[in-house]
mmCIF file of C-alpha atoms in Angstrom:
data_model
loop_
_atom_site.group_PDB
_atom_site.id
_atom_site.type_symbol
_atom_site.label_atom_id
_atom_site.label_comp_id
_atom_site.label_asym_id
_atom_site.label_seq_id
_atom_site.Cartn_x
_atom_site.Cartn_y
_atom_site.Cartn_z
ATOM 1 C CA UNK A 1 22.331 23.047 -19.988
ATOM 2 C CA UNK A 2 24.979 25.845 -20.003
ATOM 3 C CA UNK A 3 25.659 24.815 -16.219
ATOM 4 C CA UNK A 4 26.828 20.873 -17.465
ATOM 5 C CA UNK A 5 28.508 22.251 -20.433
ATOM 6 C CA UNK A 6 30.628 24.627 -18.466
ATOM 7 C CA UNK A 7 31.966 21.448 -16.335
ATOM 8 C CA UNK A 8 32.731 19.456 -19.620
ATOM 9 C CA UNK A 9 36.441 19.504 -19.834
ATOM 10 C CA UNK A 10 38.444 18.083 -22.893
ATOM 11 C CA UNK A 11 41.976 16.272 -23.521
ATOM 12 C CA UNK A 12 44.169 15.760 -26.127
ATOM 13 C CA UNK A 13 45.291 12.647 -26.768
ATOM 14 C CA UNK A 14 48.382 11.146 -29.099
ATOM 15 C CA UNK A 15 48.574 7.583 -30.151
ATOM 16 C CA UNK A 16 52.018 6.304 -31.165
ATOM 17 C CA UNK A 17 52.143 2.813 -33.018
ATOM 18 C CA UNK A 18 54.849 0.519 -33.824
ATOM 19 C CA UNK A 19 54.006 -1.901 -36.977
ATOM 20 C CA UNK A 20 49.765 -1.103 -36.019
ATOM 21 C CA UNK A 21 50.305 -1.914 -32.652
ATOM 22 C CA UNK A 22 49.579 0.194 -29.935
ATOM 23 C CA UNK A 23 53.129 1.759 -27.876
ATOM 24 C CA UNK A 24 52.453 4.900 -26.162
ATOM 25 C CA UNK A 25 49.358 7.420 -25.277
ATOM 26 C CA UNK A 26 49.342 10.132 -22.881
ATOM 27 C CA UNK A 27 49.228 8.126 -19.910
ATOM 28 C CA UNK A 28 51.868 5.453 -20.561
ATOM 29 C CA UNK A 29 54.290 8.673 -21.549
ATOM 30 C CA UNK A 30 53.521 10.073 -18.517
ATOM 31 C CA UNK A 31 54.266 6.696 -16.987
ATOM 32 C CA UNK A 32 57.921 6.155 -18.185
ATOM 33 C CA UNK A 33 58.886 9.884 -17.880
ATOM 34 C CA UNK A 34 57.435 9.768 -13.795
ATOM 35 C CA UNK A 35 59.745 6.411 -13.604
ATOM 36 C CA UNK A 36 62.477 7.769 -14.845
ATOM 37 C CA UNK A 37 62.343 11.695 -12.442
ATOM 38 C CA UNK A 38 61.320 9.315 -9.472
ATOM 39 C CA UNK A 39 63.361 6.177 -10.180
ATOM 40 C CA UNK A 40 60.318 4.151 -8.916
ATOM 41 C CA UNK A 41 57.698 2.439 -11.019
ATOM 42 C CA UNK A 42 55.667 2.285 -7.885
ATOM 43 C CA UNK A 43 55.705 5.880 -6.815
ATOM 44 C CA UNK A 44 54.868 6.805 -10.583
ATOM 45 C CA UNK A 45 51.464 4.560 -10.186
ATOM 46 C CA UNK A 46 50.799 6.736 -7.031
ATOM 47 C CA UNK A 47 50.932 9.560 -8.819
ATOM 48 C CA UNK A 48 49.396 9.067 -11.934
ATOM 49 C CA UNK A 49 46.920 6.726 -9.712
ATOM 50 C CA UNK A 50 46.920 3.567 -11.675
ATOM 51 C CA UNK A 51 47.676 -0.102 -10.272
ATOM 52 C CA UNK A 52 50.707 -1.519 -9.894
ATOM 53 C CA UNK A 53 49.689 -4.631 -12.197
ATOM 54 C CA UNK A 54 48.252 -2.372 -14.809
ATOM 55 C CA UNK A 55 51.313 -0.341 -15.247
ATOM 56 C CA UNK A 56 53.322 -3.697 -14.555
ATOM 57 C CA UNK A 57 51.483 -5.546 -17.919
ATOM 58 C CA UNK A 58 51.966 -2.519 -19.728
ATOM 59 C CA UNK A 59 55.588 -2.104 -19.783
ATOM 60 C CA UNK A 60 55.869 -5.591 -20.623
ATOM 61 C CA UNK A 61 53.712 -5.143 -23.571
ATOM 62 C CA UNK A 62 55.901 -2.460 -25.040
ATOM 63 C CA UNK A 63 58.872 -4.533 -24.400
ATOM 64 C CA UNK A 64 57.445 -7.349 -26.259
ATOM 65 C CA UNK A 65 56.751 -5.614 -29.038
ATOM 66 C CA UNK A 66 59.497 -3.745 -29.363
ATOM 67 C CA UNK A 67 61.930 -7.531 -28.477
ATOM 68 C CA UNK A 68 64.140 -4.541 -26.310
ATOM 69 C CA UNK A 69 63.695 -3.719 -22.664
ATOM 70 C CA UNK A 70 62.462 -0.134 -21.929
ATOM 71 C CA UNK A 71 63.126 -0.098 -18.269
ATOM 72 C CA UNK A 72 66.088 -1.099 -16.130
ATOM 73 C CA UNK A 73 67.677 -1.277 -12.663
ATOM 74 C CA UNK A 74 69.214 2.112 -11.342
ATOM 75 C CA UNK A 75 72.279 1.242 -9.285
ATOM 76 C CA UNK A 76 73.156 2.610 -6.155
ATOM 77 C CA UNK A 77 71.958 6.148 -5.196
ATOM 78 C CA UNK A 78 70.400 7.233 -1.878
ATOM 79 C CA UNK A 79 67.130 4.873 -1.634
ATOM 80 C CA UNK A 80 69.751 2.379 -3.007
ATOM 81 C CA UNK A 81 68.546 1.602 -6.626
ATOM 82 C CA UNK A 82 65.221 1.519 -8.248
ATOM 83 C CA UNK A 83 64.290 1.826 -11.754
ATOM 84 C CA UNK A 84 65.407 3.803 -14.726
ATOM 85 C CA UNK A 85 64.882 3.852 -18.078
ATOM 86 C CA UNK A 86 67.077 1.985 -21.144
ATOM 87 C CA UNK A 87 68.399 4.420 -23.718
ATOM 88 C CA UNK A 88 65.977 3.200 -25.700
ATOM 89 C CA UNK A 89 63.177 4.178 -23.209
ATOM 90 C CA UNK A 90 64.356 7.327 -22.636
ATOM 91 C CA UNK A 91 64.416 8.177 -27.176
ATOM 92 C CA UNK A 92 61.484 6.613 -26.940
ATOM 93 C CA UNK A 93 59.902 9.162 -24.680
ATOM 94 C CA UNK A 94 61.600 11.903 -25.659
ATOM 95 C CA UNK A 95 60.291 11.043 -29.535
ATOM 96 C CA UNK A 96 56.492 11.202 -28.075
ATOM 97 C CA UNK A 97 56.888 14.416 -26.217
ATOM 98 C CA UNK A 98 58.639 15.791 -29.293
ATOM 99 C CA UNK A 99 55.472 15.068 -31.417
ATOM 100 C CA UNK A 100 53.144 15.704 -28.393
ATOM 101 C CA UNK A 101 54.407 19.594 -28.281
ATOM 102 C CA UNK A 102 54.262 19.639 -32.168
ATOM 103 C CA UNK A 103 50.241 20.500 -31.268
ATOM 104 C CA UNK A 104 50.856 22.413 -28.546
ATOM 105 C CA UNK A 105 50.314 20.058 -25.903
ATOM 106 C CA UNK A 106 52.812 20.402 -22.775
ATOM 107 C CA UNK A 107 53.119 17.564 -19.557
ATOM 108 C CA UNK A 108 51.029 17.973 -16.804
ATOM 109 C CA UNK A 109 52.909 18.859 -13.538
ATOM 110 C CA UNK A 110 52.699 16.289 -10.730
ATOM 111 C CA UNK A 111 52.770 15.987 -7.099
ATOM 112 C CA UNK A 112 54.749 13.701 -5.235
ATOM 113 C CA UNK A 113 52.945 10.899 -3.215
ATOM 114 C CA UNK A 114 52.610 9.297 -0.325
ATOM 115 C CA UNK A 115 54.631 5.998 -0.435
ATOM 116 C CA UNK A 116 53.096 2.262 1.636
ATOM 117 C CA UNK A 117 54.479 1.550 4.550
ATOM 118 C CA UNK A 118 55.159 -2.402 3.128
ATOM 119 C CA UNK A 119 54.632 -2.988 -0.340
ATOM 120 C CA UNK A 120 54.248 -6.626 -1.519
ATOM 121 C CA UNK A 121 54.399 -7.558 -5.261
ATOM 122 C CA UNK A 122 54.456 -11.197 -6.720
ATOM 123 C CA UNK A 123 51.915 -14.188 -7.496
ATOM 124 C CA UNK A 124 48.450 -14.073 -6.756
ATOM 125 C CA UNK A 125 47.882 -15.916 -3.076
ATOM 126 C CA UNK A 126 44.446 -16.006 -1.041
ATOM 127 C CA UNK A 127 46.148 -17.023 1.872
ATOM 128 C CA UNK A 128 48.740 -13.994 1.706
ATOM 129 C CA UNK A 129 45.488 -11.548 1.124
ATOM 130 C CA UNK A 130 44.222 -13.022 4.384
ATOM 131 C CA UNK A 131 47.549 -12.442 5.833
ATOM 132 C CA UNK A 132 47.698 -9.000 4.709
ATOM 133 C CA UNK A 133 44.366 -8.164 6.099
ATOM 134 C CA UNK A 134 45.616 -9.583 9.666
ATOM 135 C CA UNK A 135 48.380 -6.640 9.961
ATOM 136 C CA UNK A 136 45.788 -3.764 8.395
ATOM 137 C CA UNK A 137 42.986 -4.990 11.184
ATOM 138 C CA UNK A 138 45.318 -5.562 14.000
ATOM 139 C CA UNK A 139 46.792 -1.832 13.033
ATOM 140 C CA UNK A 140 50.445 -3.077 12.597
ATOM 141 C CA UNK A 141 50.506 -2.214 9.512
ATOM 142 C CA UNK A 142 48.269 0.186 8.169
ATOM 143 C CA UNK A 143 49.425 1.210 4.317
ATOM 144 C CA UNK A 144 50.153 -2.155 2.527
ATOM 145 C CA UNK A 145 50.222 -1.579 -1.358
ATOM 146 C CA UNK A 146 49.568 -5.548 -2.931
ATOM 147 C CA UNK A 147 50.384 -6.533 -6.664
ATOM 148 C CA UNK A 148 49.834 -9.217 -8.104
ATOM 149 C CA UNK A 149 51.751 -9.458 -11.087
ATOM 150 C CA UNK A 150 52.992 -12.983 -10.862
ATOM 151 C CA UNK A 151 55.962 -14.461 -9.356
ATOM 152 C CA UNK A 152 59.189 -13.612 -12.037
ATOM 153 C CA UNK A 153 57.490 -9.799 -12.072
ATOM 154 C CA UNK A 154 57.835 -10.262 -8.219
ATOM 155 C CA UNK A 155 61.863 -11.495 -8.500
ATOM 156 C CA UNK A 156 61.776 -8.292 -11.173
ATOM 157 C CA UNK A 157 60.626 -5.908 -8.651
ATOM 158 C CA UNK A 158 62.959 -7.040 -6.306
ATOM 159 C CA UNK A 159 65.877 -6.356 -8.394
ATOM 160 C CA UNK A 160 64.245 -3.098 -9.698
ATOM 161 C CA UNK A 161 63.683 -1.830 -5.916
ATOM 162 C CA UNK A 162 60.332 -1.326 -6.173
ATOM 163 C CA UNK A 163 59.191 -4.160 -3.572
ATOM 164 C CA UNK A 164 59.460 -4.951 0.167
ATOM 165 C CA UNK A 165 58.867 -8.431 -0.316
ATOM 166 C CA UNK A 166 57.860 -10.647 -3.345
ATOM 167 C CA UNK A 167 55.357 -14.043 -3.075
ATOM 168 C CA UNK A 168 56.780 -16.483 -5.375
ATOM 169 C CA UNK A 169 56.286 -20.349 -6.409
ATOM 170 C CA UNK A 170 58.474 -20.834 -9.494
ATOM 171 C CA UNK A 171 59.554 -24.355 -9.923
ATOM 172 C CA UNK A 172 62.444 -25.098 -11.934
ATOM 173 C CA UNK A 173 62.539 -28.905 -13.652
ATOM 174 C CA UNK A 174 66.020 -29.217 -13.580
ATOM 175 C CA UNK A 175 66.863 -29.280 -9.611
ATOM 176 C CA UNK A 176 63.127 -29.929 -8.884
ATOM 177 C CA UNK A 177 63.123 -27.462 -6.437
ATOM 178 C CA UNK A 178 61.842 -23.962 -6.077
ATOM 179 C CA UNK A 179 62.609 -20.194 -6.104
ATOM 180 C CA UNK A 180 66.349 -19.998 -5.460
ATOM 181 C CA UNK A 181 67.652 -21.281 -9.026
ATOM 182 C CA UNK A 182 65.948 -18.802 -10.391
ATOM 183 C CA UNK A 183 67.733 -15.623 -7.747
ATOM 184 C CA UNK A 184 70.472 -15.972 -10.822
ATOM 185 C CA UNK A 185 68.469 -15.165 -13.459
ATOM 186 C CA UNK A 186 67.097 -11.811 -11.758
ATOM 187 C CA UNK A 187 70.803 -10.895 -10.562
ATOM 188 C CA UNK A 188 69.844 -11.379 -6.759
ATOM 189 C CA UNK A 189 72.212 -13.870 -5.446
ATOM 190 C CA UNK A 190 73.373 -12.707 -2.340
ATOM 191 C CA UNK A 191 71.217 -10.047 -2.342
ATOM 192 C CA UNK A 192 68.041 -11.325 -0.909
ATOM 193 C CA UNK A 193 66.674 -14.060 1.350
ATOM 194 C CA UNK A 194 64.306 -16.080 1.262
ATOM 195 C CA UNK A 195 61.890 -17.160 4.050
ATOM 196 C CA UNK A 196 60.060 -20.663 3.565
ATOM 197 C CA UNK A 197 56.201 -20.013 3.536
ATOM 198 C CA UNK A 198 53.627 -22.594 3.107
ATOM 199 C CA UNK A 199 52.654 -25.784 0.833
ATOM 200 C CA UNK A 200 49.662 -25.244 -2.117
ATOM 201 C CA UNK A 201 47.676 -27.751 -3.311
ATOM 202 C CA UNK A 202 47.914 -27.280 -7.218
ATOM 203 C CA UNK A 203 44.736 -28.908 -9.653
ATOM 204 C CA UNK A 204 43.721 -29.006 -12.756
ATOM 205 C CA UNK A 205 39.769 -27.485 -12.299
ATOM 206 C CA UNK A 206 36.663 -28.001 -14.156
ATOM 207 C CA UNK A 207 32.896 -28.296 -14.628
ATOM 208 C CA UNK A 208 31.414 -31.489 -13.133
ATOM 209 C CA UNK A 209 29.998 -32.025 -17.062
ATOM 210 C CA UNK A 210 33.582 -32.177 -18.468
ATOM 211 C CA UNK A 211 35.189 -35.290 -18.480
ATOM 212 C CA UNK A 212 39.283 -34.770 -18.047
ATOM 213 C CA UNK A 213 41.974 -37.269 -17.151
ATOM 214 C CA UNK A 214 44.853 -34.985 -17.332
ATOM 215 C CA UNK A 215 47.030 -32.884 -19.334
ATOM 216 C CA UNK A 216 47.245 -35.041 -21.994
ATOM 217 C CA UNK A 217 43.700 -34.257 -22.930
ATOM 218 C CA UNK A 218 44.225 -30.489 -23.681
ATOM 219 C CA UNK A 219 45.913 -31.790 -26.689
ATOM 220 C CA UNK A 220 42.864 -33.257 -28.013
ATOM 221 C CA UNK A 221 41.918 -29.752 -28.958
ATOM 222 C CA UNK A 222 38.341 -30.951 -27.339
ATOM 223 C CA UNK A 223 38.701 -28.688 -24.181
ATOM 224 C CA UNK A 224 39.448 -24.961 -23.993
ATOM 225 C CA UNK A 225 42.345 -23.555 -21.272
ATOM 226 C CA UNK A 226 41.897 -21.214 -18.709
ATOM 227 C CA UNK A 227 45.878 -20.523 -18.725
ATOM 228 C CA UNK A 228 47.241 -17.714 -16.584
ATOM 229 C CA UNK A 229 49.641 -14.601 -17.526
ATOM 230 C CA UNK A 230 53.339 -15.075 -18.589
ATOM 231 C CA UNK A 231 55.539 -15.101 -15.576
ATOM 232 C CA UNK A 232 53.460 -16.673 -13.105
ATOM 233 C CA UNK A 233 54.439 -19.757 -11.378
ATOM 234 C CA UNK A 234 51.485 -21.628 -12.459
ATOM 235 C CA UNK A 235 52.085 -20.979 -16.224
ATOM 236 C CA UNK A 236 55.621 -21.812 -15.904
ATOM 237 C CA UNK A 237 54.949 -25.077 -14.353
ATOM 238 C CA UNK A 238 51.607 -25.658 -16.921
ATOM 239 C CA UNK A 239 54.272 -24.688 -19.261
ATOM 240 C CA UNK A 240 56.203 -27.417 -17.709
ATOM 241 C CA UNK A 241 53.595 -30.081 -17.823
ATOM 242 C CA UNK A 242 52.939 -29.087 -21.494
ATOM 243 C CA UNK A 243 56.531 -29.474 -22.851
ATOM 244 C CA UNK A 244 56.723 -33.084 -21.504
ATOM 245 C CA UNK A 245 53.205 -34.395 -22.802
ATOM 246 C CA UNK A 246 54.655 -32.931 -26.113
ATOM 247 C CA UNK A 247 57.543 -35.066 -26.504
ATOM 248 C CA UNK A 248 55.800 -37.512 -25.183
ATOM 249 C CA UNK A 249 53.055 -37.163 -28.283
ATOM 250 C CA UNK A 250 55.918 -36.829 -30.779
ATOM 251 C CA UNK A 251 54.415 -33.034 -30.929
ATOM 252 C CA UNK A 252 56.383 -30.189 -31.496
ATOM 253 C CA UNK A 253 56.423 -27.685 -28.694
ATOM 254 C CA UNK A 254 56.631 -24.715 -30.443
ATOM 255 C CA UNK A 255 52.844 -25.326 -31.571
ATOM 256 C CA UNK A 256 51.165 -25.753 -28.357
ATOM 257 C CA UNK A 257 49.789 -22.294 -28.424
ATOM 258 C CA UNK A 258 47.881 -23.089 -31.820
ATOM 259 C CA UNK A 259 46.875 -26.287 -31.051
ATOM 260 C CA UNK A 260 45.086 -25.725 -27.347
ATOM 261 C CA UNK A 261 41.894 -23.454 -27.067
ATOM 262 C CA UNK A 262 42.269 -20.760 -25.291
ATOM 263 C CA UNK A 263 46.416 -21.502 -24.290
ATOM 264 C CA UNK A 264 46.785 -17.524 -25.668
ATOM 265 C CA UNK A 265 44.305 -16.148 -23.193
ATOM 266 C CA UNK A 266 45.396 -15.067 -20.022
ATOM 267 C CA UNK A 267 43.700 -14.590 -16.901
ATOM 268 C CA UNK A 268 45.595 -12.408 -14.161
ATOM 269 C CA UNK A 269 44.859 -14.407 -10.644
ATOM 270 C CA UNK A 270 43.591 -17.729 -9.941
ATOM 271 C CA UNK A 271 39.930 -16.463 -9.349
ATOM 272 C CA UNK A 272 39.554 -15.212 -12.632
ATOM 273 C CA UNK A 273 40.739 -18.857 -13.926
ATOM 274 C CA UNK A 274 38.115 -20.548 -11.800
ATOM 275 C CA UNK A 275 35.425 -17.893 -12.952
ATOM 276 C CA UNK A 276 36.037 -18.006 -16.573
ATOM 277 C CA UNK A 277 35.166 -22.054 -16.193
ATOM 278 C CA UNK A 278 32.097 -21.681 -14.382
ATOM 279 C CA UNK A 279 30.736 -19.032 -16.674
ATOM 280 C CA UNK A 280 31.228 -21.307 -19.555
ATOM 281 C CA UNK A 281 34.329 -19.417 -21.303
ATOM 282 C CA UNK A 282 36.934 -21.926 -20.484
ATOM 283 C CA UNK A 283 36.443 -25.826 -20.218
ATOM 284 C CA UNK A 284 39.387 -26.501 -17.839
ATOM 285 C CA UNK A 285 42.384 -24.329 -15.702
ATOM 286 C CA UNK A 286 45.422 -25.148 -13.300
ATOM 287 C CA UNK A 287 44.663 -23.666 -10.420
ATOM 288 C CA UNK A 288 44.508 -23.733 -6.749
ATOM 289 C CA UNK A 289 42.192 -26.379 -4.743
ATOM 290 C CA UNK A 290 41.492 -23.826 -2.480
ATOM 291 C CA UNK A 291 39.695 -21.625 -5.426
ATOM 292 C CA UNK A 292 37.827 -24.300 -7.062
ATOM 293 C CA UNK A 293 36.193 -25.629 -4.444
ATOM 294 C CA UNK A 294 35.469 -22.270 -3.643
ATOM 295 C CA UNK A 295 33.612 -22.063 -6.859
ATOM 296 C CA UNK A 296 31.927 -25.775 -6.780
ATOM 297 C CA UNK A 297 34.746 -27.220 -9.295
ATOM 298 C CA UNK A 298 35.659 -30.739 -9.735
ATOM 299 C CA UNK A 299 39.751 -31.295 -8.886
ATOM 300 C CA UNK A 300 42.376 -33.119 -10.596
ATOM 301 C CA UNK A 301 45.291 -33.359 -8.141
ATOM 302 C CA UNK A 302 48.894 -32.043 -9.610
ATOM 303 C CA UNK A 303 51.241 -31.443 -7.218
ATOM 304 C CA UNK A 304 52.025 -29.809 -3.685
ATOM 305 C CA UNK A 305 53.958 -27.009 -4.368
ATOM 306 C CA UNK A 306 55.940 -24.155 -2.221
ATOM 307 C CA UNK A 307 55.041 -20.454 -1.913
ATOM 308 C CA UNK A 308 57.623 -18.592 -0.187
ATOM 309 C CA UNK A 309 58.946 -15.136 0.157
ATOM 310 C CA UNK A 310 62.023 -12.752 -1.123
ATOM 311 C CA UNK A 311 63.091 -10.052 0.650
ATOM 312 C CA UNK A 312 65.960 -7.765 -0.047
ATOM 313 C CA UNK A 313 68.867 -8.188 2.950
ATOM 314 C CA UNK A 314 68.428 -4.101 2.845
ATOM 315 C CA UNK A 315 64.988 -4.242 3.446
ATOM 316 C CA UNK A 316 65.176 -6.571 6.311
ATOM 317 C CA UNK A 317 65.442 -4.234 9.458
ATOM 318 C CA UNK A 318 62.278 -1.939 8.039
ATOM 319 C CA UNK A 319 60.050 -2.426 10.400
ATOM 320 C CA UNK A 320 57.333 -2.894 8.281
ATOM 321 C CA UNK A 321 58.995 -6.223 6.917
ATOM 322 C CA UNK A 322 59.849 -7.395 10.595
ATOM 323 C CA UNK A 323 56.513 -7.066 11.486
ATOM 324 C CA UNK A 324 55.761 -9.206 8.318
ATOM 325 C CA UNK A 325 58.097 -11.716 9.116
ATOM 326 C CA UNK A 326 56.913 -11.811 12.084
ATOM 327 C CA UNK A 327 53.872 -12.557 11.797
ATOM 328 C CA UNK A 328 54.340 -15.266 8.815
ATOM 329 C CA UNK A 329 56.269 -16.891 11.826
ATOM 330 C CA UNK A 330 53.163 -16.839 14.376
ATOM 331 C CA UNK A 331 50.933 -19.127 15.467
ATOM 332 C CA UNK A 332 47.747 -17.561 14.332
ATOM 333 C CA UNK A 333 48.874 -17.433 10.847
ATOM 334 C CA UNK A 334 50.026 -21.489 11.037
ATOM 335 C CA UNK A 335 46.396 -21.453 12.416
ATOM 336 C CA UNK A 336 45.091 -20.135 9.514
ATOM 337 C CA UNK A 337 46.819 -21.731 6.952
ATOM 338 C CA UNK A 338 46.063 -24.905 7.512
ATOM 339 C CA UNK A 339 42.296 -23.694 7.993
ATOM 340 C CA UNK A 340 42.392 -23.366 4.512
ATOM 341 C CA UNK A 341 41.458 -26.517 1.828
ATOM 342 C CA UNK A 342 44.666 -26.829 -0.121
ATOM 343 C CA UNK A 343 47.189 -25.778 2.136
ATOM 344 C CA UNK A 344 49.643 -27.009 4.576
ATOM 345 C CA UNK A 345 51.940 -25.118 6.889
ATOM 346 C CA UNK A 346 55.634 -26.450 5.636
ATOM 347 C CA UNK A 347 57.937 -27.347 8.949
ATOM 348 C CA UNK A 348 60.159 -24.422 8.436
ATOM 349 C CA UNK A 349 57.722 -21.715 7.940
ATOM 350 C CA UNK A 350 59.123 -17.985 8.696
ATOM 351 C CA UNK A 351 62.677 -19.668 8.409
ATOM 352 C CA UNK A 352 65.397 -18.323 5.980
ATOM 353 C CA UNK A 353 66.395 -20.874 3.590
ATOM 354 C CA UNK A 354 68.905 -18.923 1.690
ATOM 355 C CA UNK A 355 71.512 -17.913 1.957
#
């Protein structure tokens, strides 16, 4: 007995809440005041050894609650930018360790970690995983840090430094095309290429005992969504879809998320979309072909859409992203994309198509 007790250790922990939601504990402190000594969300994960995506959603949370960004670009410097904290981030901190050492509680120190050779953040992809595990098996790569935290926290971490290259499919309405209008918004015009990847097959998915016709039924209230997280390229085109059955219904877009089941539940890749309609939980989910047949799921075809990739014009002689490049380029990876159901290698595959 006195032998377990002597290995029980304890920690002190300090909750801080905004309007009785939850901002800051130890962790996420330790998280923006690592971000802002390092100037690197990324390295702070390593340290603190939490995911990318975890620390990713977390951020955003506090953001959204607060309506104020708590993070920022750094500008310039010798790694050439990377991320800081706002003003407001850095009070905020500086107001939790004030009340943390109020009960004698002092930051732990931290070592300094061992950064990925290639680090890839953006939307979920099973045919980039594959890729990914090509370069680890073949040994061109070895450390490859993957995040999938969807496609505009992909163009974020671009901008932010924190990512070699970003997987992206956002679709914007207005030019009907995809990725580049939206370089603007995330203040990387002329900053970043992008090289053309591949064609996805995008469906709606669901049980073989549901009976859907298309988006218009979701609005029956009859059938509960599987939708994905905020900033992903399949809710923004979902999103997409939604807006114009509204107007077409005379129904005011600003209540979709009370009128669809399940619109206000998000599921991080397209996996847990599939699984959360085969275990019951959700009726119906846009989501790849390639995933639900993988899980048995009748298909609703949507549309053929394009996942391609951003990389930073600084990052482009690394040779870590050459080797990428490369490799999107080969034949064994045109081999096995269009191995896979739902997928099509585009004609200009490994080409840059902007600038």
């Amino acid at each position: 007995m006195k032998k377990i007790l002597s290995k029980v250790r304890f920690k002190v922990d300090l909750i801080a809440e905004y309007e009785d939601k939850k901002l800051l504990d130890r962790q996420l402190a330790s998280l923006l005041k690592i971000i802002d000594e390092e100037g690197s969300i990324l390295a702070a994960c390593k340290i603190l050894k939490i995911p990318y995506s975890r620390a990713w959603e977390s951020l955003a949370r506090i953001e959204r609650i607060l309506g104020l960004k708590i993070i920022e670009a750094r500008k310039g410097g010798a790694r050439g930018g990377g991320t800081k904290l706002t003003s407001l981030g850095k009070e905020l901190l500086n107001y939790y360790l004030n009340q943390f050492r109020k009960i004698g509680v002092f930051e732990e120190k931290y070592v300094k970690p061992k950064m990925p050779e290639l680090t890839i953040i953006g939307s979920h992809d099973p045919a980039l995983e594959k890729i990914v595990e090509m370069l680890k098996s073949r040994g061109m790569v070895k450390n490859i840090e993957v995040s999938w935290v969807g496609s505009a926290g992909g163009l974020a971490s671009i901008m932010l430094n924190e990512a070699d290259i970003a997987g992206t499919h956002l679709y914007d309405p207005e030019t009907r095309t995809y990725n580049i209008p939206y370089l603007k918004k995330y203040w990387l015009e002329n900053k970043v290429v992008v090289i053309r990847g591949y064609n996805r097959e995008l469906v709606f998915a669901f049980r073989k005992n549901i009976e859907f016709k298309g988006v218009e039924d979701l609005f029956t209230g009859k059938l509960r969504l599987a939708n994905r997280v905020l900033g992903s390229g399949t809710r923004s085109y979902l999103d997409n879809l939604l807006y114009r059955a509204s107007l077409k219904f005379g129904v005011s877009p600003s209540i979709i998320p009370d009128i669809i089941p399940g619109y206000n539940i998000e599921h991080k890749t397209h996996y847990n979309v599939a699984r959360a309609i085969v275990e019951g939980n959700a009726d119906v989910g846009l989501t790849l072909r390639y995933v639900a047949e993988q899980y048995g799921l009748k298909c609703k075809h949507v549309c053929w859409e394009k996942y391609d990739f951003v990389v930073r014009k600084s990052r482009l002689n690394k040779k870590s992203v050459k080797l990428f490049i490369d490799t999107i380029r080969s034949e064994n990876v045109k081999k096995l994309v269009n191995s896979l159901v739902g997928y099509r290698v585009d004609e200009n595959i490994g080409e840059i198509i902007y600038p």
